[in-house]
């Protein structure tokens, strides 16, 4: 006896490897396997992108599951349903027949259902004398049972990815907010620095962020923003320390920077044999109070723009470019390989290169570059030398030069330039060297 026969418009269809794999999976499932069809469907819906399913195909799968009377799907029972296209369309919110057929094919390709076609291509079930179904032709739901654990694992992975994306977006929001606040503070308080470059760098980073970004890209942009955030923070922290030099443990030390552009601080640039051989306790305390983080590359390049002339291609983008340029510059300053090696061992390769760049920036003030570097090396070995004061002094010198040029030139300057190099009287006063 045959019941509920439905003619299907499908002709003979070739089987794909995916269909064969689904059949193999269904055959291999344990006979005692039992799953809740709606909980499994929820996992499938969560992992639909990983499975290759579409929203409409899942609407059809939901309808097919509703034709199975039991909530629990068991490997021991019959898992074939045989609704007509009209019934399926009605339970799938009136989906057109052509769309229905297309998305049924998607479910088959995704390995979520298996076609069980009859010899004549119709969907029906044959019942025996006792009313039990002996043979059914239609759509087999066995993959739902066989792959239930896989669907659960995929759903958990999707949820974990969503949580990670949420955390990354929260971090991005905080970094954007804090970085912009610090940039505004630096500009409003006239802190020395190339704030135009910093703002442009920030905009370049944010411009790479699309409206909908994957987690990997969000985390990559967060890392770049973190570097910029740390760079701006270091500028502000260094400025605070130069404003309050007497806040250290020793109150008798010399100030880090000198606002006089005609003479260089003895502890950093002027080659004074006696002073360079030793340092006061105040100097040592000032050095210890400086930021422990490395100087940002952008700040070093702002303070030492002359180094770019020696760079390959005339541009320095990374620290490796900076270090390579320093190696080129070293013989040009007349520094011997032994003096250079000792400096790198005492200061570290990066700080030795920064020292060389600062010396090159003020090369006209240094009569004996090799001797001067050896003197700084001795101070570094004694823990009395830092590259922070050198770079801050150069930035301050640039500020003073810009201020003088602004007062003597008749050409008006733009608002951005004025904000970039403006310096308050309080800052200049804090940077002055006490008279002896």
mmCIF file of C-alpha atoms in Angstrom, residues 4-384:
data_model
loop_
_atom_site.group_PDB
_atom_site.id
_atom_site.type_symbol
_atom_site.label_atom_id
_atom_site.label_comp_id
_atom_site.label_asym_id
_atom_site.label_seq_id
_atom_site.Cartn_x
_atom_site.Cartn_y
_atom_site.Cartn_z
ATOM 1 C CA UNK A 4 0.839 10.289 0.031
ATOM 2 C CA UNK A 5 2.411 9.995 -3.403
ATOM 3 C CA UNK A 6 3.857 13.200 -4.758
ATOM 4 C CA UNK A 7 5.134 13.726 -8.265
ATOM 5 C CA UNK A 8 8.380 15.666 -8.369
ATOM 6 C CA UNK A 9 9.611 17.603 -11.379
ATOM 7 C CA UNK A 10 13.161 16.426 -10.862
ATOM 8 C CA UNK A 11 14.676 14.254 -13.535
ATOM 9 C CA UNK A 12 17.635 11.989 -13.034
ATOM 10 C CA UNK A 13 20.280 13.898 -11.081
ATOM 11 C CA UNK A 14 23.989 13.105 -10.832
ATOM 12 C CA UNK A 15 25.317 12.562 -7.309
ATOM 13 C CA UNK A 16 28.071 14.785 -6.002
ATOM 14 C CA UNK A 17 30.924 13.712 -3.758
ATOM 15 C CA UNK A 18 29.297 15.722 -0.969
ATOM 16 C CA UNK A 19 26.124 13.656 -1.249
ATOM 17 C CA UNK A 20 28.097 10.431 -1.152
ATOM 18 C CA UNK A 21 29.979 11.677 1.920
ATOM 19 C CA UNK A 22 26.662 12.498 3.631
ATOM 20 C CA UNK A 23 25.386 9.005 2.955
ATOM 21 C CA UNK A 24 28.568 7.515 4.380
ATOM 22 C CA UNK A 25 28.218 9.622 7.517
ATOM 23 C CA UNK A 26 24.600 8.582 7.954
ATOM 24 C CA UNK A 27 25.493 4.892 7.645
ATOM 25 C CA UNK A 28 28.309 5.231 10.177
ATOM 26 C CA UNK A 29 26.235 6.798 12.991
ATOM 27 C CA UNK A 30 25.615 4.688 16.117
ATOM 28 C CA UNK A 31 22.290 2.875 16.204
ATOM 29 C CA UNK A 32 21.571 4.336 19.643
ATOM 30 C CA UNK A 33 22.056 7.951 18.565
ATOM 31 C CA UNK A 34 19.220 10.243 19.667
ATOM 32 C CA UNK A 35 19.072 14.055 19.365
ATOM 33 C CA UNK A 36 16.552 16.808 19.968
ATOM 34 C CA UNK A 37 15.778 18.061 16.490
ATOM 35 C CA UNK A 38 15.102 21.665 17.527
ATOM 36 C CA UNK A 39 18.253 22.016 19.612
ATOM 37 C CA UNK A 40 20.279 20.586 16.735
ATOM 38 C CA UNK A 41 18.526 22.899 14.296
ATOM 39 C CA UNK A 42 19.491 25.835 16.539
ATOM 40 C CA UNK A 43 23.153 24.796 16.300
ATOM 41 C CA UNK A 44 22.861 24.442 12.514
ATOM 42 C CA UNK A 45 21.368 27.904 12.243
ATOM 43 C CA UNK A 46 24.222 29.337 14.361
ATOM 44 C CA UNK A 47 26.855 27.661 12.173
ATOM 45 C CA UNK A 48 25.122 28.213 8.832
ATOM 46 C CA UNK A 49 27.995 30.224 7.336
ATOM 47 C CA UNK A 50 30.504 27.471 8.121
ATOM 48 C CA UNK A 51 28.143 24.859 6.665
ATOM 49 C CA UNK A 52 27.365 26.874 3.527
ATOM 50 C CA UNK A 53 23.643 27.044 4.240
ATOM 51 C CA UNK A 54 21.428 30.042 3.520
ATOM 52 C CA UNK A 55 18.580 31.562 5.481
ATOM 53 C CA UNK A 56 16.026 30.304 2.963
ATOM 54 C CA UNK A 57 17.454 26.818 2.877
ATOM 55 C CA UNK A 58 17.228 26.732 6.681
ATOM 56 C CA UNK A 59 13.587 27.800 6.452
ATOM 57 C CA UNK A 60 13.012 24.722 4.299
ATOM 58 C CA UNK A 61 14.952 22.512 6.735
ATOM 59 C CA UNK A 62 12.789 23.841 9.566
ATOM 60 C CA UNK A 63 9.713 22.875 7.542
ATOM 61 C CA UNK A 64 11.099 19.387 6.811
ATOM 62 C CA UNK A 65 11.774 18.824 10.519
ATOM 63 C CA UNK A 66 8.214 19.811 11.325
ATOM 64 C CA UNK A 67 6.956 16.938 9.131
ATOM 65 C CA UNK A 68 8.674 14.467 11.457
ATOM 66 C CA UNK A 69 6.211 13.915 14.276
ATOM 67 C CA UNK A 70 8.728 13.178 17.020
ATOM 68 C CA UNK A 71 10.822 15.840 18.764
ATOM 69 C CA UNK A 72 13.579 13.298 19.282
ATOM 70 C CA UNK A 73 15.267 11.980 16.153
ATOM 71 C CA UNK A 74 16.555 8.454 16.641
ATOM 72 C CA UNK A 75 18.793 6.353 14.455
ATOM 73 C CA UNK A 76 16.541 3.364 15.214
ATOM 74 C CA UNK A 77 13.419 4.960 13.746
ATOM 75 C CA UNK A 78 12.518 6.172 10.274
ATOM 76 C CA UNK A 79 14.039 9.558 9.473
ATOM 77 C CA UNK A 80 12.570 10.021 5.988
ATOM 78 C CA UNK A 81 9.851 12.618 5.389
ATOM 79 C CA UNK A 82 7.949 12.932 2.121
ATOM 80 C CA UNK A 83 5.988 16.220 1.987
ATOM 81 C CA UNK A 84 4.779 17.551 -1.344
ATOM 82 C CA UNK A 85 6.180 20.741 -2.789
ATOM 83 C CA UNK A 86 2.891 22.458 -1.981
ATOM 84 C CA UNK A 87 3.091 21.444 1.670
ATOM 85 C CA UNK A 88 6.718 22.467 1.914
ATOM 86 C CA UNK A 89 5.988 25.809 0.298
ATOM 87 C CA UNK A 90 3.134 26.475 2.720
ATOM 88 C CA UNK A 91 5.297 25.799 5.776
ATOM 89 C CA UNK A 92 8.189 27.808 4.296
ATOM 90 C CA UNK A 93 6.136 31.024 4.200
ATOM 91 C CA UNK A 94 4.853 30.545 0.659
ATOM 92 C CA UNK A 95 8.205 30.089 -1.034
ATOM 93 C CA UNK A 96 7.889 29.794 -4.853
ATOM 94 C CA UNK A 97 8.449 26.347 -6.359
ATOM 95 C CA UNK A 98 11.585 27.349 -8.269
ATOM 96 C CA UNK A 99 13.133 28.868 -5.146
ATOM 97 C CA UNK A 100 12.093 25.827 -3.151
ATOM 98 C CA UNK A 101 13.881 23.443 -5.500
ATOM 99 C CA UNK A 102 17.017 25.569 -5.539
ATOM 100 C CA UNK A 103 17.335 25.678 -1.772
ATOM 101 C CA UNK A 104 16.505 22.003 -1.366
ATOM 102 C CA UNK A 105 19.564 21.402 -3.525
ATOM 103 C CA UNK A 106 21.580 23.628 -1.150
ATOM 104 C CA UNK A 107 20.556 21.473 1.824
ATOM 105 C CA UNK A 108 21.667 18.366 -0.057
ATOM 106 C CA UNK A 109 25.022 19.907 -1.003
ATOM 107 C CA UNK A 110 25.616 21.010 2.595
ATOM 108 C CA UNK A 111 25.077 17.430 3.747
ATOM 109 C CA UNK A 112 22.092 18.312 5.924
ATOM 110 C CA UNK A 113 19.610 15.999 4.172
ATOM 111 C CA UNK A 114 19.797 13.078 1.748
ATOM 112 C CA UNK A 115 17.480 12.515 -1.184
ATOM 113 C CA UNK A 116 15.796 9.121 -1.234
ATOM 114 C CA UNK A 117 14.234 9.044 -4.684
ATOM 115 C CA UNK A 118 11.738 6.390 -5.692
ATOM 116 C CA UNK A 119 12.080 4.525 -9.006
ATOM 117 C CA UNK A 120 9.541 6.841 -10.626
ATOM 118 C CA UNK A 121 10.832 10.003 -8.972
ATOM 119 C CA UNK A 122 7.833 10.397 -6.665
ATOM 120 C CA UNK A 123 7.834 10.961 -2.916
ATOM 121 C CA UNK A 124 5.756 8.518 -0.941
ATOM 122 C CA UNK A 125 5.721 5.939 1.835
ATOM 123 C CA UNK A 126 4.659 2.303 1.552
ATOM 124 C CA UNK A 127 2.972 0.843 4.582
ATOM 125 C CA UNK A 128 2.568 -2.774 5.533
ATOM 126 C CA UNK A 129 -0.519 -4.522 6.781
ATOM 127 C CA UNK A 130 0.030 -3.408 10.359
ATOM 128 C CA UNK A 131 0.223 0.239 9.334
ATOM 129 C CA UNK A 132 3.954 0.415 9.839
ATOM 130 C CA UNK A 133 6.007 2.151 7.168
ATOM 131 C CA UNK A 134 8.016 -0.391 5.234
ATOM 132 C CA UNK A 135 9.586 1.914 2.660
ATOM 133 C CA UNK A 136 9.709 5.719 2.328
ATOM 134 C CA UNK A 137 10.974 7.927 -0.462
ATOM 135 C CA UNK A 138 11.645 11.623 0.085
ATOM 136 C CA UNK A 139 14.171 13.457 2.244
ATOM 137 C CA UNK A 140 16.254 11.575 4.790
ATOM 138 C CA UNK A 141 17.053 13.530 7.992
ATOM 139 C CA UNK A 142 19.719 11.037 9.115
ATOM 140 C CA UNK A 143 22.586 13.608 8.721
ATOM 141 C CA UNK A 144 20.911 15.727 11.409
ATOM 142 C CA UNK A 145 21.429 12.870 13.858
ATOM 143 C CA UNK A 146 24.805 11.689 12.549
ATOM 144 C CA UNK A 147 26.415 15.163 12.595
ATOM 145 C CA UNK A 148 24.768 16.539 15.745
ATOM 146 C CA UNK A 149 28.057 16.734 17.681
ATOM 147 C CA UNK A 150 29.761 18.489 14.753
ATOM 148 C CA UNK A 151 26.976 21.065 14.589
ATOM 149 C CA UNK A 152 27.279 21.702 18.333
ATOM 150 C CA UNK A 153 31.047 22.181 18.060
ATOM 151 C CA UNK A 154 30.681 24.592 15.139
ATOM 152 C CA UNK A 155 28.018 26.589 16.982
ATOM 153 C CA UNK A 156 30.271 26.935 20.030
ATOM 154 C CA UNK A 157 33.146 28.071 17.798
ATOM 155 C CA UNK A 158 30.918 30.705 16.193
ATOM 156 C CA UNK A 159 29.825 31.958 19.610
ATOM 157 C CA UNK A 160 33.452 32.155 20.757
ATOM 158 C CA UNK A 161 34.359 34.133 17.628
ATOM 159 C CA UNK A 162 31.496 36.545 18.280
ATOM 160 C CA UNK A 163 32.660 37.079 21.844
ATOM 161 C CA UNK A 164 36.234 37.679 20.675
ATOM 162 C CA UNK A 165 35.004 40.179 18.077
ATOM 163 C CA UNK A 166 32.989 42.001 20.732
ATOM 164 C CA UNK A 167 36.056 42.263 22.978
ATOM 165 C CA UNK A 168 38.175 43.524 20.052
ATOM 166 C CA UNK A 169 35.576 46.173 19.180
ATOM 167 C CA UNK A 170 35.424 47.331 22.784
ATOM 168 C CA UNK A 171 39.220 47.617 22.858
ATOM 169 C CA UNK A 172 39.121 49.565 19.578
ATOM 170 C CA UNK A 173 36.556 51.994 20.982
ATOM 171 C CA UNK A 174 38.627 52.637 24.105
ATOM 172 C CA UNK A 175 41.851 53.126 22.133
ATOM 173 C CA UNK A 176 40.204 55.563 19.719
ATOM 174 C CA UNK A 177 38.705 57.568 22.546
ATOM 175 C CA UNK A 178 41.836 57.701 24.712
ATOM 176 C CA UNK A 179 44.205 58.423 21.818
ATOM 177 C CA UNK A 180 42.101 61.331 20.548
ATOM 178 C CA UNK A 181 41.833 62.769 24.057
ATOM 179 C CA UNK A 182 45.604 62.672 24.521
ATOM 180 C CA UNK A 183 46.223 64.236 21.095
ATOM 181 C CA UNK A 184 43.814 67.064 21.956
ATOM 182 C CA UNK A 185 45.596 67.518 25.293
ATOM 183 C CA UNK A 186 48.984 67.725 23.577
ATOM 184 C CA UNK A 187 47.735 70.368 21.148
ATOM 185 C CA UNK A 188 45.785 72.408 23.723
ATOM 186 C CA UNK A 189 48.684 72.423 26.193
ATOM 187 C CA UNK A 190 51.282 73.243 23.495
ATOM 188 C CA UNK A 191 53.322 70.127 24.253
ATOM 189 C CA UNK A 192 56.371 69.886 21.938
ATOM 190 C CA UNK A 193 55.712 67.420 19.138
ATOM 191 C CA UNK A 194 54.674 67.073 15.532
ATOM 192 C CA UNK A 195 50.962 66.805 16.244
ATOM 193 C CA UNK A 196 50.060 67.202 12.600
ATOM 194 C CA UNK A 197 51.954 64.002 11.833
ATOM 195 C CA UNK A 198 50.360 62.236 14.802
ATOM 196 C CA UNK A 199 46.858 63.215 13.701
ATOM 197 C CA UNK A 200 47.555 62.091 10.137
ATOM 198 C CA UNK A 201 48.906 58.776 11.387
ATOM 199 C CA UNK A 202 45.725 58.275 13.420
ATOM 200 C CA UNK A 203 43.529 59.037 10.415
ATOM 201 C CA UNK A 204 45.528 56.647 8.215
ATOM 202 C CA UNK A 205 44.976 53.821 10.698
ATOM 203 C CA UNK A 206 41.238 54.444 11.089
ATOM 204 C CA UNK A 207 40.758 54.810 7.315
ATOM 205 C CA UNK A 208 41.628 51.106 6.933
ATOM 206 C CA UNK A 209 38.629 50.125 9.061
ATOM 207 C CA UNK A 210 35.580 49.205 6.917
ATOM 208 C CA UNK A 211 32.015 49.441 8.166
ATOM 209 C CA UNK A 212 31.938 45.690 8.794
ATOM 210 C CA UNK A 213 35.377 44.334 9.677
ATOM 211 C CA UNK A 214 36.437 40.780 10.586
ATOM 212 C CA UNK A 215 38.006 40.167 13.974
ATOM 213 C CA UNK A 216 41.523 39.701 12.577
ATOM 214 C CA UNK A 217 41.460 43.150 10.957
ATOM 215 C CA UNK A 218 39.989 44.780 14.072
ATOM 216 C CA UNK A 219 42.755 43.276 16.222
ATOM 217 C CA UNK A 220 45.425 44.347 13.716
ATOM 218 C CA UNK A 221 44.148 47.934 13.771
ATOM 219 C CA UNK A 222 43.971 47.783 17.582
ATOM 220 C CA UNK A 223 47.652 46.827 17.717
ATOM 221 C CA UNK A 224 48.601 49.765 15.482
ATOM 222 C CA UNK A 225 46.460 52.140 17.544
ATOM 223 C CA UNK A 226 48.056 50.790 20.713
ATOM 224 C CA UNK A 227 51.495 51.722 19.381
ATOM 225 C CA UNK A 228 50.292 55.236 18.542
ATOM 226 C CA UNK A 229 48.541 55.484 21.915
ATOM 227 C CA UNK A 230 51.775 54.572 23.711
ATOM 228 C CA UNK A 231 53.766 57.020 21.585
ATOM 229 C CA UNK A 232 51.472 59.931 22.447
ATOM 230 C CA UNK A 233 51.415 58.948 26.105
ATOM 231 C CA UNK A 234 55.211 58.894 26.217
ATOM 232 C CA UNK A 235 55.357 62.390 24.713
ATOM 233 C CA UNK A 236 52.993 63.738 27.372
ATOM 234 C CA UNK A 237 54.763 61.924 30.215
ATOM 235 C CA UNK A 238 58.153 63.200 29.088
ATOM 236 C CA UNK A 239 56.778 66.741 28.874
ATOM 237 C CA UNK A 240 55.400 66.502 32.426
ATOM 238 C CA UNK A 241 58.776 65.360 33.731
ATOM 239 C CA UNK A 242 60.600 68.218 32.019
ATOM 240 C CA UNK A 243 58.098 70.648 33.545
ATOM 241 C CA UNK A 244 58.653 69.283 37.031
ATOM 242 C CA UNK A 245 62.347 68.346 37.322
ATOM 243 C CA UNK A 246 62.378 69.096 41.076
ATOM 244 C CA UNK A 247 59.753 66.423 41.703
ATOM 245 C CA UNK A 248 62.425 63.702 41.702
ATOM 246 C CA UNK A 249 64.126 62.239 44.731
ATOM 247 C CA UNK A 250 66.957 64.771 44.449
ATOM 248 C CA UNK A 251 66.070 68.466 44.283
ATOM 249 C CA UNK A 252 69.527 69.694 43.385
ATOM 250 C CA UNK A 253 69.867 68.144 39.917
ATOM 251 C CA UNK A 254 70.211 70.072 36.691
ATOM 252 C CA UNK A 255 67.274 70.422 34.313
ATOM 253 C CA UNK A 256 67.158 67.983 31.426
ATOM 254 C CA UNK A 257 66.776 70.499 28.632
ATOM 255 C CA UNK A 258 68.217 73.900 27.762
ATOM 256 C CA UNK A 259 66.127 76.526 25.984
ATOM 257 C CA UNK A 260 69.247 78.296 24.626
ATOM 258 C CA UNK A 261 69.674 77.127 21.032
ATOM 259 C CA UNK A 262 73.133 78.684 20.753
ATOM 260 C CA UNK A 263 74.718 76.359 23.308
ATOM 261 C CA UNK A 264 74.047 72.674 23.886
ATOM 262 C CA UNK A 265 73.537 70.956 27.250
ATOM 263 C CA UNK A 266 76.900 69.772 28.484
ATOM 264 C CA UNK A 267 75.496 66.464 29.650
ATOM 265 C CA UNK A 268 74.136 65.690 26.182
ATOM 266 C CA UNK A 269 75.901 67.494 23.321
ATOM 267 C CA UNK A 270 78.805 69.788 24.243
ATOM 268 C CA UNK A 271 82.051 67.862 24.517
ATOM 269 C CA UNK A 272 83.353 68.833 27.950
ATOM 270 C CA UNK A 273 85.937 66.294 29.024
ATOM 271 C CA UNK A 274 85.698 66.909 32.762
ATOM 272 C CA UNK A 275 81.904 67.077 32.972
ATOM 273 C CA UNK A 276 81.381 64.078 30.723
ATOM 274 C CA UNK A 277 83.664 61.926 32.844
ATOM 275 C CA UNK A 278 81.344 62.258 35.806
ATOM 276 C CA UNK A 279 77.755 63.148 36.639
ATOM 277 C CA UNK A 280 75.983 64.675 39.600
ATOM 278 C CA UNK A 281 73.526 62.769 41.772
ATOM 279 C CA UNK A 282 70.764 64.993 40.489
ATOM 280 C CA UNK A 283 71.512 64.045 36.897
ATOM 281 C CA UNK A 284 71.415 60.374 37.784
ATOM 282 C CA UNK A 285 68.040 60.784 39.512
ATOM 283 C CA UNK A 286 66.645 62.629 36.503
ATOM 284 C CA UNK A 287 67.790 59.849 34.201
ATOM 285 C CA UNK A 288 66.195 57.195 36.430
ATOM 286 C CA UNK A 289 62.898 59.101 36.489
ATOM 287 C CA UNK A 290 62.575 59.170 32.701
ATOM 288 C CA UNK A 291 60.099 56.832 30.926
ATOM 289 C CA UNK A 292 61.295 53.234 30.778
ATOM 290 C CA UNK A 293 59.776 52.630 27.356
ATOM 291 C CA UNK A 294 61.822 53.048 24.212
ATOM 292 C CA UNK A 295 61.505 56.308 22.336
ATOM 293 C CA UNK A 296 58.915 56.123 19.523
ATOM 294 C CA UNK A 297 60.485 56.178 16.070
ATOM 295 C CA UNK A 298 58.302 59.079 14.941
ATOM 296 C CA UNK A 299 59.517 61.303 17.768
ATOM 297 C CA UNK A 300 63.162 60.467 17.054
ATOM 298 C CA UNK A 301 62.721 61.324 13.364
ATOM 299 C CA UNK A 302 61.000 64.591 14.269
ATOM 300 C CA UNK A 303 63.949 65.511 16.469
ATOM 301 C CA UNK A 304 66.612 64.289 14.009
ATOM 302 C CA UNK A 305 65.318 65.044 10.497
ATOM 303 C CA UNK A 306 68.864 65.265 9.056
ATOM 304 C CA UNK A 307 69.210 61.506 9.385
ATOM 305 C CA UNK A 308 66.819 61.028 6.454
ATOM 306 C CA UNK A 309 69.521 62.348 4.110
ATOM 307 C CA UNK A 310 71.597 59.228 4.759
ATOM 308 C CA UNK A 311 68.735 56.727 4.439
ATOM 309 C CA UNK A 312 68.434 54.404 1.452
ATOM 310 C CA UNK A 313 65.792 55.957 -0.764
ATOM 311 C CA UNK A 314 65.690 59.018 1.479
ATOM 312 C CA UNK A 315 63.044 57.533 3.773
ATOM 313 C CA UNK A 316 63.014 55.706 7.124
ATOM 314 C CA UNK A 317 59.883 53.708 7.849
ATOM 315 C CA UNK A 318 60.933 51.121 10.392
ATOM 316 C CA UNK A 319 63.531 50.722 13.125
ATOM 317 C CA UNK A 320 65.502 48.385 10.877
ATOM 318 C CA UNK A 321 65.815 51.257 8.357
ATOM 319 C CA UNK A 322 66.900 53.524 11.206
ATOM 320 C CA UNK A 323 69.591 51.120 12.411
ATOM 321 C CA UNK A 324 70.874 50.547 8.868
ATOM 322 C CA UNK A 325 71.114 54.307 8.310
ATOM 323 C CA UNK A 326 73.069 54.713 11.542
ATOM 324 C CA UNK A 327 75.621 52.178 10.287
ATOM 325 C CA UNK A 328 76.047 54.274 7.135
ATOM 326 C CA UNK A 329 76.347 57.497 9.133
ATOM 327 C CA UNK A 330 78.911 56.242 11.685
ATOM 328 C CA UNK A 331 82.053 56.482 9.485
ATOM 329 C CA UNK A 332 80.843 59.822 8.092
ATOM 330 C CA UNK A 333 81.082 61.298 11.605
ATOM 331 C CA UNK A 334 84.592 59.925 12.061
ATOM 332 C CA UNK A 335 83.630 57.409 14.743
ATOM 333 C CA UNK A 336 85.844 54.356 14.921
ATOM 334 C CA UNK A 337 84.397 50.822 14.809
ATOM 335 C CA UNK A 338 85.680 50.149 18.342
ATOM 336 C CA UNK A 339 83.967 53.232 19.778
ATOM 337 C CA UNK A 340 80.768 52.311 17.978
ATOM 338 C CA UNK A 341 80.899 48.731 19.275
ATOM 339 C CA UNK A 342 81.410 49.900 22.858
ATOM 340 C CA UNK A 343 78.476 52.312 22.537
ATOM 341 C CA UNK A 344 76.161 49.582 21.276
ATOM 342 C CA UNK A 345 77.223 47.255 24.070
ATOM 343 C CA UNK A 346 76.667 49.903 26.750
ATOM 344 C CA UNK A 347 73.473 51.518 25.422
ATOM 345 C CA UNK A 348 71.963 48.840 23.251
ATOM 346 C CA UNK A 349 71.919 48.995 19.458
ATOM 347 C CA UNK A 350 68.773 51.132 19.211
ATOM 348 C CA UNK A 351 69.788 53.757 21.767
ATOM 349 C CA UNK A 352 73.290 53.934 20.325
ATOM 350 C CA UNK A 353 71.752 54.660 16.913
ATOM 351 C CA UNK A 354 69.500 57.335 18.456
ATOM 352 C CA UNK A 355 72.563 58.915 20.071
ATOM 353 C CA UNK A 356 74.328 58.937 16.716
ATOM 354 C CA UNK A 357 71.323 60.562 15.033
ATOM 355 C CA UNK A 358 71.226 63.284 17.705
ATOM 356 C CA UNK A 359 74.958 63.911 17.312
ATOM 357 C CA UNK A 360 74.507 64.206 13.559
ATOM 358 C CA UNK A 361 71.685 66.702 14.067
ATOM 359 C CA UNK A 362 74.069 68.964 16.037
ATOM 360 C CA UNK A 363 77.308 67.939 14.338
ATOM 361 C CA UNK A 364 78.428 71.568 13.985
ATOM 362 C CA UNK A 365 78.516 71.853 17.792
ATOM 363 C CA UNK A 366 80.669 68.741 18.334
ATOM 364 C CA UNK A 367 84.381 68.989 17.586
ATOM 365 C CA UNK A 368 85.327 65.394 18.346
ATOM 366 C CA UNK A 369 82.438 62.995 17.628
ATOM 367 C CA UNK A 370 84.429 59.874 18.527
ATOM 368 C CA UNK A 371 85.572 61.255 21.878
ATOM 369 C CA UNK A 372 82.124 62.583 22.649
ATOM 370 C CA UNK A 373 80.538 59.190 21.950
ATOM 371 C CA UNK A 374 83.080 57.451 24.203
ATOM 372 C CA UNK A 375 82.228 59.935 26.964
ATOM 373 C CA UNK A 376 78.509 59.162 26.638
ATOM 374 C CA UNK A 377 79.325 55.459 26.569
ATOM 375 C CA UNK A 378 81.101 55.777 29.920
ATOM 376 C CA UNK A 379 78.083 57.558 31.364
ATOM 377 C CA UNK A 380 75.792 54.840 30.003
ATOM 378 C CA UNK A 381 77.924 52.179 31.638
ATOM 379 C CA UNK A 382 77.523 54.039 34.940
ATOM 380 C CA UNK A 383 73.743 54.316 34.491
ATOM 381 C CA UNK A 384 73.913 58.122 34.111
#
